[in-house]
Short mmCIF file of C-alpha atoms in Angstrom, two decimals:
data_model
loop_
_atom_site.label_atom_id
_atom_site.label_comp_id
_atom_site.label_asym_id
_atom_site.label_seq_id
_atom_site.Cartn_x
_atom_site.Cartn_y
_atom_site.Cartn_z
CA VAL A 1 -118.33 -28.92 32.39
CA GLU A 2 -116.56 -26.50 29.88
CA GLY A 3 -114.82 -24.88 32.80
CA THR A 4 -113.64 -28.18 34.06
CA ILE A 5 -112.25 -29.00 31.14
CA ASP A 6 -110.39 -25.41 30.94
CA SER A 7 -109.02 -26.14 34.54
CA HIS A 8 -107.54 -29.11 34.02
CA LYS A 9 -106.05 -27.63 30.55
CA CYS A 10 -104.66 -25.20 32.74
CA LEU A 11 -103.05 -27.29 35.34
CA LEU A 12 -101.33 -29.67 32.70
CA ARG A 13 -100.23 -26.58 30.80
CA GLY A 14 -98.62 -25.35 34.11
CA ILE A 15 -96.91 -28.65 35.12
CA LEU A 16 -95.52 -29.15 31.77
CA CYS A 17 -94.12 -25.53 31.41
CA ILE A 18 -92.34 -26.07 35.07
CA ALA A 19 -90.85 -29.18 33.86
CA MET A 20 -89.47 -27.46 30.69
CA SER A 21 -88.29 -24.33 32.47
CA ALA A 22 -86.47 -26.50 35.17
CA MET A 23 -84.79 -28.36 32.48
CA MET A 24 -83.63 -25.01 30.68
CA LEU A 25 -82.43 -23.70 34.00
CA MET A 26 -80.46 -27.10 35.50
CA SER A 27 -77.54 -25.71 33.32
CA GLY A 28 -77.56 -22.32 34.91
CA CYS A 29 -77.89 -22.78 38.75
CA GLN A 30 -75.14 -22.97 41.01
CA GLY A 31 -75.48 -24.49 44.52
CA THR A 32 -76.81 -27.44 46.18
CA THR A 33 -80.37 -27.37 47.77
CA GLN A 34 -81.82 -30.07 49.70
CA GLY A 35 -85.27 -29.44 48.03
CA THR A 36 -88.34 -28.38 49.84
CA ALA A 37 -89.72 -29.30 52.99
CA THR A 38 -92.29 -31.48 51.45
CA GLU A 39 -90.37 -33.22 48.63
CA SER A 40 -89.40 -36.89 49.36
CA SER A 41 -87.42 -38.86 46.82
CA LEU A 42 -87.18 -42.63 47.59
CA THR A 43 -85.06 -43.67 45.18
CA LYS A 44 -81.79 -45.58 44.93
CA GLU A 45 -79.71 -42.73 44.27
CA THR A 46 -81.56 -40.91 47.39
CA VAL A 47 -80.61 -43.98 49.69
CA GLU A 48 -77.13 -44.06 48.21
CA GLY A 49 -76.44 -40.55 49.23
CA SER A 50 -78.23 -40.50 52.49
CA ALA A 51 -77.59 -41.84 56.12
CA VAL A 52 -77.80 -45.28 54.57
CA ALA A 53 -74.59 -44.87 53.01
CA GLY A 54 -73.13 -43.88 56.40
CA GLU A 55 -74.21 -39.93 56.51
CA SER A 56 -74.68 -38.34 60.03
CA THR A 57 -78.33 -37.93 61.06
CA ALA A 58 -77.17 -35.85 64.22
CA GLY A 59 -79.48 -32.97 65.24
CA THR A 60 -82.67 -35.37 65.24
CA THR A 61 -84.18 -37.31 68.40
CA LYS A 62 -85.34 -40.59 67.50
CA PRO A 63 -89.03 -41.06 68.82
CA SER A 64 -89.38 -41.94 72.52
CA SER A 65 -90.06 -45.34 73.77
CA VAL A 66 -92.70 -43.91 76.08
CA ILE A 67 -95.98 -43.84 74.70
CA GLY A 68 -97.11 -40.37 74.65
CA ALA A 69 -94.14 -38.57 75.47
CA ASN A 70 -93.81 -35.09 73.99
CA TYR A 71 -96.51 -36.39 71.53
CA ILE A 72 -97.94 -34.32 68.55
CA SER A 73 -100.51 -35.98 66.75
CA SER A 74 -99.59 -37.29 63.09
CA GLN A 75 -102.72 -35.55 61.86
CA THR A 76 -101.80 -32.12 63.12
CA GLU A 77 -101.29 -29.83 60.47
CA ILE A 78 -97.67 -28.38 60.47
CA THR A 79 -98.96 -24.85 60.79
CA ASP A 80 -101.08 -26.05 63.72
CA ILE A 81 -98.04 -27.21 65.89
CA PRO A 82 -97.30 -24.83 68.87
CA LEU A 83 -94.25 -23.09 67.64
CA SER A 84 -92.54 -23.52 71.07
CA SER A 85 -92.98 -27.39 70.48
CA LEU A 86 -90.74 -27.60 67.17
CA GLY A 87 -87.90 -27.22 69.47
CA THR A 88 -84.99 -24.32 69.86
CA ILE A 89 -84.82 -21.72 67.04
CA ALA A 90 -82.45 -18.82 66.82
CA LEU A 91 -82.54 -17.30 63.20
CA PRO A 92 -79.72 -14.93 61.69
CA ASP A 93 -80.82 -11.87 60.12
CA TYR A 94 -82.77 -12.58 57.06
CA SER A 95 -83.67 -8.94 56.07
CA LYS A 96 -81.19 -9.31 53.09
CA VAL A 97 -79.61 -12.89 51.88
CA GLU A 98 -77.41 -12.83 49.19
CA VAL A 99 -77.25 -15.93 46.95
CA THR A 100 -74.65 -16.95 44.18
CA MET A 101 -75.60 -18.62 41.05
CA GLN A 102 -74.12 -19.14 37.56
CA PRO A 103 -75.47 -16.91 34.84
CA VAL A 104 -78.84 -18.21 33.84
CA ASP A 105 -79.50 -18.28 29.95
CA ARG A 106 -83.07 -16.89 29.45
CA GLU A 107 -83.32 -17.30 26.04
CA VAL A 108 -86.11 -19.49 24.85
CA THR A 109 -85.08 -21.22 21.60
CA ASP A 110 -87.52 -22.69 18.48
CA GLU A 111 -86.32 -25.84 19.78
CA ASP A 112 -87.42 -25.20 23.32
CA VAL A 113 -90.78 -24.15 21.80
CA THR A 114 -91.19 -27.18 19.87
CA THR A 115 -90.05 -29.67 22.86
CA TYR A 116 -92.87 -28.11 24.86
CA LEU A 117 -95.40 -28.50 22.03
CA ASN A 118 -94.76 -32.04 21.42
CA TYR A 119 -95.03 -32.53 25.09
CA LEU A 120 -98.67 -31.08 24.97
CA LEU A 121 -99.37 -33.12 21.70
CA SER A 122 -98.26 -36.41 23.88
CA MET A 123 -100.45 -35.39 26.65
CA SER A 124 -103.51 -35.02 24.35
CA LEU A 125 -103.86 -38.64 23.47
CA ARG A 126 -106.67 -40.41 20.85
CA GLU A 127 -107.40 -43.74 20.63
CA VAL A 128 -105.81 -46.10 17.62
CA THR A 129 -108.15 -48.30 15.70
CA GLY A 130 -107.30 -50.18 12.88
CA ARG A 131 -103.54 -50.76 13.38
CA GLY A 132 -101.13 -52.28 15.69
CA ALA A 133 -98.69 -50.48 17.81
CA GLU A 134 -95.95 -48.19 16.47
CA LYS A 135 -92.93 -46.21 17.98
CA GLY A 136 -94.60 -43.18 19.80
CA ASP A 137 -97.82 -44.84 20.62
CA VAL A 138 -98.77 -44.77 24.28
CA VAL A 139 -100.04 -48.35 25.70
CA THR A 140 -101.77 -49.40 28.57
CA ILE A 141 -100.82 -52.80 29.41
CA ASP A 142 -101.19 -55.77 32.14
CA PHE A 143 -98.29 -57.97 32.50
CA THR A 144 -97.09 -61.10 34.51
CA GLY A 145 -93.71 -62.80 34.57
CA THR A 146 -92.43 -66.15 35.45
CA GLN A 147 -88.68 -67.30 35.78
CA ASP A 148 -88.46 -71.20 35.02
CA GLY A 149 -92.02 -71.08 35.66
CA ALA A 150 -91.96 -69.18 39.47
CA ALA A 151 -93.01 -65.56 40.21
CA PHE A 152 -90.26 -63.08 41.20
CA SER A 153 -90.27 -59.62 42.90
CA GLY A 154 -91.88 -57.15 40.44
CA ASN A 155 -93.15 -59.53 37.94
CA SER A 156 -96.38 -58.24 37.45
CA GLY A 157 -98.21 -54.79 36.58
CA THR A 158 -101.60 -53.73 36.22
CA ASP A 159 -102.66 -50.67 34.09
CA VAL A 160 -99.28 -49.79 33.38
CA THR A 161 -98.73 -47.02 30.82
CA ILE A 162 -95.55 -46.95 28.52
CA THR A 163 -94.61 -44.91 25.53
CA LEU A 164 -93.18 -47.15 22.64
CA GLY A 165 -89.59 -46.13 21.78
CA ALA A 166 -89.01 -44.10 24.69
CA GLY A 167 -86.80 -46.71 26.64
CA GLU A 168 -89.01 -47.13 29.52
CA MET A 169 -89.05 -50.65 29.26
CA LEU A 170 -86.39 -53.37 28.40
CA PRO A 171 -85.87 -53.90 24.75
CA ASP A 172 -87.18 -57.46 24.30
CA PHE A 173 -90.23 -56.54 26.30
CA GLU A 174 -91.23 -53.51 24.26
CA ALA A 175 -90.27 -55.61 21.06
CA ALA A 176 -93.06 -58.06 21.72
CA ILE A 177 -95.73 -55.25 21.90
CA TYR A 178 -95.01 -53.71 18.35
CA GLY A 179 -97.84 -54.95 15.97
CA ALA A 180 -100.40 -55.76 18.87
CA LYS A 181 -103.73 -54.14 18.83
CA ALA A 182 -105.82 -53.26 21.87
CA GLY A 183 -107.21 -56.71 23.26
CA ASP A 184 -104.37 -58.61 22.10
CA THR A 185 -102.25 -60.81 24.41
CA VAL A 186 -98.55 -61.41 23.53
CA LYS A 187 -95.62 -63.27 25.07
CA ALA A 188 -92.23 -61.77 25.56
CA GLU A 189 -89.05 -63.37 26.38
CA VAL A 190 -86.81 -61.12 28.13
CA THR A 191 -83.14 -61.32 29.22
CA PHE A 192 -82.14 -59.25 32.20
CA PRO A 193 -78.68 -57.37 32.02
CA GLU A 194 -75.94 -58.53 33.90
CA ASP A 195 -75.88 -55.34 35.96
CA TYR A 196 -79.80 -55.03 36.43
CA THR A 197 -80.71 -53.56 39.83
CA SER A 198 -82.49 -56.76 41.08
CA GLU A 199 -79.98 -59.61 41.69
CA GLU A 200 -82.69 -62.00 41.88
CA VAL A 201 -83.37 -61.79 37.92
CA ALA A 202 -80.01 -59.90 36.63
CA GLY A 203 -78.45 -61.78 33.91
CA LYS A 204 -81.52 -64.55 33.83
CA THR A 205 -84.23 -64.63 31.11
CA ALA A 206 -88.02 -64.48 32.01
CA VAL A 207 -90.95 -65.16 30.14
CA PHE A 208 -94.06 -62.40 30.23
CA GLU A 209 -97.45 -62.61 29.37
CA ILE A 210 -98.52 -58.89 28.17
CA THR A 211 -102.30 -57.76 27.49
CA VAL A 212 -102.56 -54.61 25.59
CA LYS A 213 -105.96 -52.87 26.95
CA LYS A 214 -105.36 -49.63 25.60
CA LEU A 215 -103.57 -48.11 22.34
CA GLU A 216 -103.43 -44.42 21.89
CA GLU A 217 -101.03 -41.83 19.89
CA PRO A 218 -100.68 -38.31 20.51
CA GLU A 219 -102.61 -35.68 18.73
CA GLU A 220 -101.04 -33.71 15.62
CA LEU A 221 -101.11 -30.15 15.72
CA THR A 222 -104.34 -28.86 13.95
CA GLU A 223 -106.35 -25.67 13.82
CA ASP A 224 -108.54 -27.24 16.54
CA PHE A 225 -106.16 -28.45 18.56
CA ILE A 226 -104.57 -24.84 18.83
CA ARG A 227 -108.15 -23.42 19.67
CA ALA A 228 -108.80 -25.96 22.00
CA HIS A 229 -105.53 -25.51 23.94
CA SER A 230 -104.78 -21.76 23.48
CA MET A 231 -104.86 -19.63 26.47
CA SER A 232 -104.87 -16.49 24.42
CA GLY A 233 -107.19 -17.19 21.75
CA ALA A 234 -104.14 -17.60 19.30
CA GLU A 235 -105.52 -19.43 15.96
CA THR A 236 -102.26 -20.17 13.94
CA GLU A 237 -99.13 -22.18 14.54
CA ALA A 238 -97.02 -18.92 14.54
CA ALA A 239 -99.29 -17.22 17.43
CA PHE A 240 -99.54 -20.64 19.55
CA ARG A 241 -95.83 -20.73 19.53
CA GLU A 242 -95.33 -17.58 20.48
CA GLU A 243 -97.75 -17.83 23.41
CA LEU A 244 -95.92 -21.00 24.44
CA ARG A 245 -92.67 -18.82 24.15
CA GLY A 246 -93.84 -16.21 26.65
CA GLU A 247 -94.93 -19.09 28.85
CA LEU A 248 -91.62 -20.57 29.10
CA ARG A 249 -89.92 -17.36 29.78
CA GLN A 250 -92.31 -16.67 32.82
CA MET A 251 -91.77 -20.13 34.06
CA THR A 252 -87.94 -19.90 33.68
CA GLU A 253 -88.02 -16.77 35.80
CA ASN A 254 -90.11 -18.12 38.48
CA GLU A 255 -87.85 -21.00 38.65
CA VAL A 256 -84.85 -18.86 39.24
CA ASN A 257 -86.82 -17.21 42.05
CA ARG A 258 -87.49 -20.59 43.41
CA ALA A 259 -84.05 -21.93 43.01
CA ALA A 260 -82.78 -18.81 44.89
CA PHE A 261 -85.16 -19.01 47.66
CA LEU A 262 -84.30 -22.60 48.46
CA MET A 263 -80.80 -21.48 48.61
CA ALA A 264 -81.32 -18.60 51.01
CA LEU A 265 -83.18 -21.27 52.71
CA ASP A 266 -80.23 -23.52 53.15
CA GLN A 267 -77.95 -20.41 54.08
CA LEU A 268 -80.46 -19.52 56.82
CA VAL A 269 -80.59 -23.40 58.16
CA ALA A 270 -76.84 -23.44 58.03
CA LYS A 271 -76.43 -19.92 59.92
CA ALA A 272 -79.29 -20.75 62.53
CA THR A 273 -79.43 -22.41 65.90
CA LEU A 274 -82.04 -25.25 65.37
CA LYS A 275 -82.68 -28.09 67.88
CA PRO A 276 -85.80 -30.02 66.83
CA SER A 277 -87.45 -31.32 69.77
CA GLU A 278 -88.34 -35.03 70.43
CA ALA A 279 -92.03 -34.29 69.88
CA PHE A 280 -91.12 -32.76 66.38
CA SER A 281 -88.65 -35.04 65.31
CA ASP A 282 -91.03 -37.86 66.21
CA TYR A 283 -94.12 -36.13 64.32
CA LEU A 284 -91.83 -35.69 61.01
CA TYR A 285 -90.68 -39.49 61.11
CA ARG A 286 -94.02 -40.46 61.23
CA TYR A 287 -95.17 -38.15 58.37
CA TYR A 288 -92.42 -39.43 56.06
CA GLU A 289 -92.85 -43.04 57.13
CA LYS A 290 -96.28 -42.76 56.02
CA ASP A 291 -95.27 -40.93 52.75
CA PHE A 292 -93.15 -43.78 52.28
CA GLU A 293 -95.99 -46.18 52.68
CA ASP A 294 -98.05 -44.28 50.55
CA TYR A 295 -95.28 -44.41 48.06
CA LEU A 296 -94.99 -48.04 47.93
CA GLU A 297 -98.62 -48.58 47.47
CA SER A 298 -99.12 -46.18 44.69
CA ALA A 299 -96.34 -48.00 42.88
CA GLY A 300 -97.70 -51.30 43.74
CA MET A 301 -94.85 -52.28 45.67
CA SER A 302 -94.60 -54.33 48.94
CA ARG A 303 -91.78 -53.20 51.54
CA GLU A 304 -89.71 -56.35 50.46
CA ASP A 305 -90.05 -55.46 46.81
CA TYR A 306 -88.57 -52.29 47.71
CA LYS A 307 -85.92 -53.64 49.95
CA THR A 308 -84.61 -56.12 47.23
CA GLU A 309 -85.05 -53.60 44.37
CA VAL A 310 -82.94 -50.87 46.01
CA GLY A 311 -80.62 -53.12 48.01
CA VAL A 312 -81.56 -52.22 51.53
CA ASP A 313 -82.82 -53.69 54.75
CA ASP A 314 -85.31 -52.57 57.35
CA ALA A 315 -82.49 -50.45 59.37
CA GLY A 316 -81.62 -48.91 55.55
CA ILE A 317 -85.21 -47.98 55.14
CA GLU A 318 -84.89 -46.56 58.90
CA ASN A 319 -82.04 -44.48 58.01
CA LEU A 320 -83.42 -43.27 54.88
CA ILE A 321 -86.59 -41.69 56.53
CA TRP A 322 -84.39 -40.21 59.47
CA ASN A 323 -82.18 -38.71 56.71
CA MET A 324 -85.31 -36.88 55.45
CA VAL A 325 -86.21 -35.74 58.94
CA SER A 326 -82.92 -34.48 59.24
CA GLN A 327 -82.80 -32.79 56.02
CA ASN A 328 -86.40 -31.16 56.45
CA SER A 329 -86.39 -30.53 60.07
CA GLY A 330 -84.37 -27.33 60.03
CA GLN A 331 -86.23 -25.83 57.07
CA LEU A 332 -89.79 -26.32 58.43
CA MET A 333 -88.44 -24.69 61.46
CA ILE A 334 -86.84 -21.66 59.62
CA LEU A 335 -90.43 -21.71 57.79
CA ARG A 336 -92.32 -21.52 61.07
CA GLN A 337 -90.12 -18.86 62.75
CA ILE A 338 -90.49 -16.36 60.21
CA ALA A 339 -94.17 -16.73 59.53
CA ALA A 340 -94.71 -16.35 62.99
CA GLU A 341 -92.24 -13.40 63.26
CA GLN A 342 -93.96 -11.68 60.22
CA GLY A 343 -97.62 -12.30 60.96
CA LEU A 344 -98.19 -14.59 58.47
CA ASP A 345 -99.33 -17.71 60.07
CA ASP A 346 -103.04 -17.31 60.46
CA ALA A 347 -105.50 -19.49 58.35
CA LYS A 348 -106.37 -16.78 55.84
CA THR A 349 -102.99 -15.72 54.97
CA LEU A 350 -101.79 -19.33 54.57
CA GLU A 351 -104.59 -20.19 52.22
CA ASP A 352 -104.44 -17.15 50.21
CA GLY A 353 -100.49 -17.22 49.70
CA LEU A 354 -100.82 -20.76 48.55
CA LEU A 355 -103.38 -19.98 46.14
CA ARG A 356 -101.13 -16.83 45.01
CA TYR A 357 -97.89 -19.29 44.83
CA ALA A 358 -99.85 -21.99 42.82
CA LYS A 359 -101.07 -19.08 40.11
CA GLU A 360 -97.48 -17.91 39.95
CA MET A 361 -96.11 -21.52 39.15
CA TYR A 362 -99.20 -22.94 37.35
CA GLY A 363 -100.95 -20.19 35.84
CA GLU A 364 -103.80 -17.47 36.51
CA ASP A 365 -106.60 -19.94 35.96
CA VAL A 366 -105.76 -21.88 38.80
CA THR A 367 -108.68 -22.19 41.28
CA GLU A 368 -108.86 -23.29 45.16
CA GLU A 369 -110.11 -26.66 43.89
CA MET A 370 -107.42 -27.16 41.93
CA VAL A 371 -105.01 -26.24 44.72
CA GLY A 372 -106.42 -29.25 46.77
CA GLN A 373 -105.64 -31.41 43.70
CA LEU A 374 -102.06 -30.13 43.47
CA TYR A 375 -101.09 -30.41 46.82
CA GLY A 376 -103.42 -32.99 48.66
CA ASP A 377 -101.86 -34.01 52.13
CA THR A 378 -98.92 -31.55 51.70
CA ARG A 379 -101.08 -28.38 51.65
CA SER A 380 -100.37 -26.94 54.94
CA MET A 381 -96.60 -27.54 54.49
CA MET A 382 -97.01 -26.21 50.76
CA ALA A 383 -98.90 -23.12 52.65
CA LEU A 384 -96.10 -22.46 54.79
CA GLN A 385 -93.47 -22.38 52.14
CA ALA A 386 -95.58 -20.25 50.14
CA VAL A 387 -96.09 -17.35 52.05
CA VAL A 388 -92.54 -17.22 53.37
CA TYR A 389 -91.30 -17.66 49.61
CA GLU A 390 -93.57 -14.63 48.97
CA TYR A 391 -91.98 -12.75 51.67
CA MET A 392 -88.31 -13.35 51.07
CA LYS A 393 -88.42 -12.66 47.21
CA LYS A 394 -88.17 -9.23 48.03
CA ARG A 395 -85.17 -9.50 50.19
CA ILE A 396 -82.84 -12.01 48.34
CA GLU A 397 -80.16 -10.58 46.27
CA ILE A 398 -79.12 -12.82 43.31
CA GLN A 399 -75.30 -12.43 42.48
CA TYR A 400 -74.35 -14.23 39.03
CA GLN A 401 -70.75 -15.71 38.84
CA GLU A 402 -68.59 -14.36 36.05
CA SER A 403 -68.64 -16.08 32.75
CA GLU A 404 -65.55 -18.12 32.23
CA THR A 405 -65.37 -17.19 28.95
CA THR A 406 -66.01 -13.53 28.82
CA GLY A 407 -65.57 -12.50 32.50
CA ASP A 408 -69.20 -10.57 32.25
CA VAL A 409 -71.76 -10.82 34.97
CA THR A 410 -75.06 -11.45 33.66
CA GLY A 411 -78.13 -10.21 35.58
#
């Protein structure tokens, strides 16, 4: 049992540390990458920057109307599809790939460490008793709203968790929760902004009934907390902070390597000759369509809710999915070809590579079981990325742009 707790602690620490190091890196990387082949963002911003806004999806072929034509089962793992079925692949030389980035400030400040520490505290919650909700508390709520006595899209939620004072909900909604205790039901009269994303309620007022199901607060930094969360056996705050500083340094380095890999992958896609087959395009469309449906289910949204909130129709959703196919098909073809050419595509090599990748990203205590928890249905795609990432790291040369103020090149 104790080992299970330690595993979850390790996983949480790794995820939080990656989030922190990514934020630190954002100001230091130059160049646009399209993300990994397994990432998919279904937000309004993605729609506005996708084929919905008029970008071309040339290079992909829509599914055949003939049932069974060039069929690849949607249940087939990406690593099990015959390489020849992916389409035409002609790679440029990838023995050495140069990428250019802005200088990366690898210094981890005291403020960075404090922010990371506060993340850890906020994720270690304890139940609040004897008082009402205050700023900084984490509340779990159910809510239902009506407008002129009628329901509207997105008017209800179950087991919704929010941090008071973090701006996650509209001010009128959040204000009604302050002072409430677990088990209380309160009402909120909420006026939506004129520019609210949903035109259905923009500028209008709704009445919400909110039930507080759970009230929690972050842990305090105590010796017991340090002993329970230190990976190195630290017992003092100073030692624990140095441990966290080391984690952030390592994760920042990992993020630099990962960013360089994605930039190199984009370069190879741009220089390669890639013509996805109809079968592969069909496969990816169905894959991302399911990903989209899973997203809606996890968000508690219907397809109609999504269309209203984001401002697209069925054709817009279809274009969004095709845009994801267009962005990711080339990357996946590159990954498969390199893995095949370098003998990295057998099952054991892929699984071992994914475990090493997860340990690098999340910490040495990551186990096979945790890998499954981390990647779920994307495990096959992530394993493919992991082995090629490990191979290419040694072949990517990072050039840093000269500083505008000093003219120096940071290495």
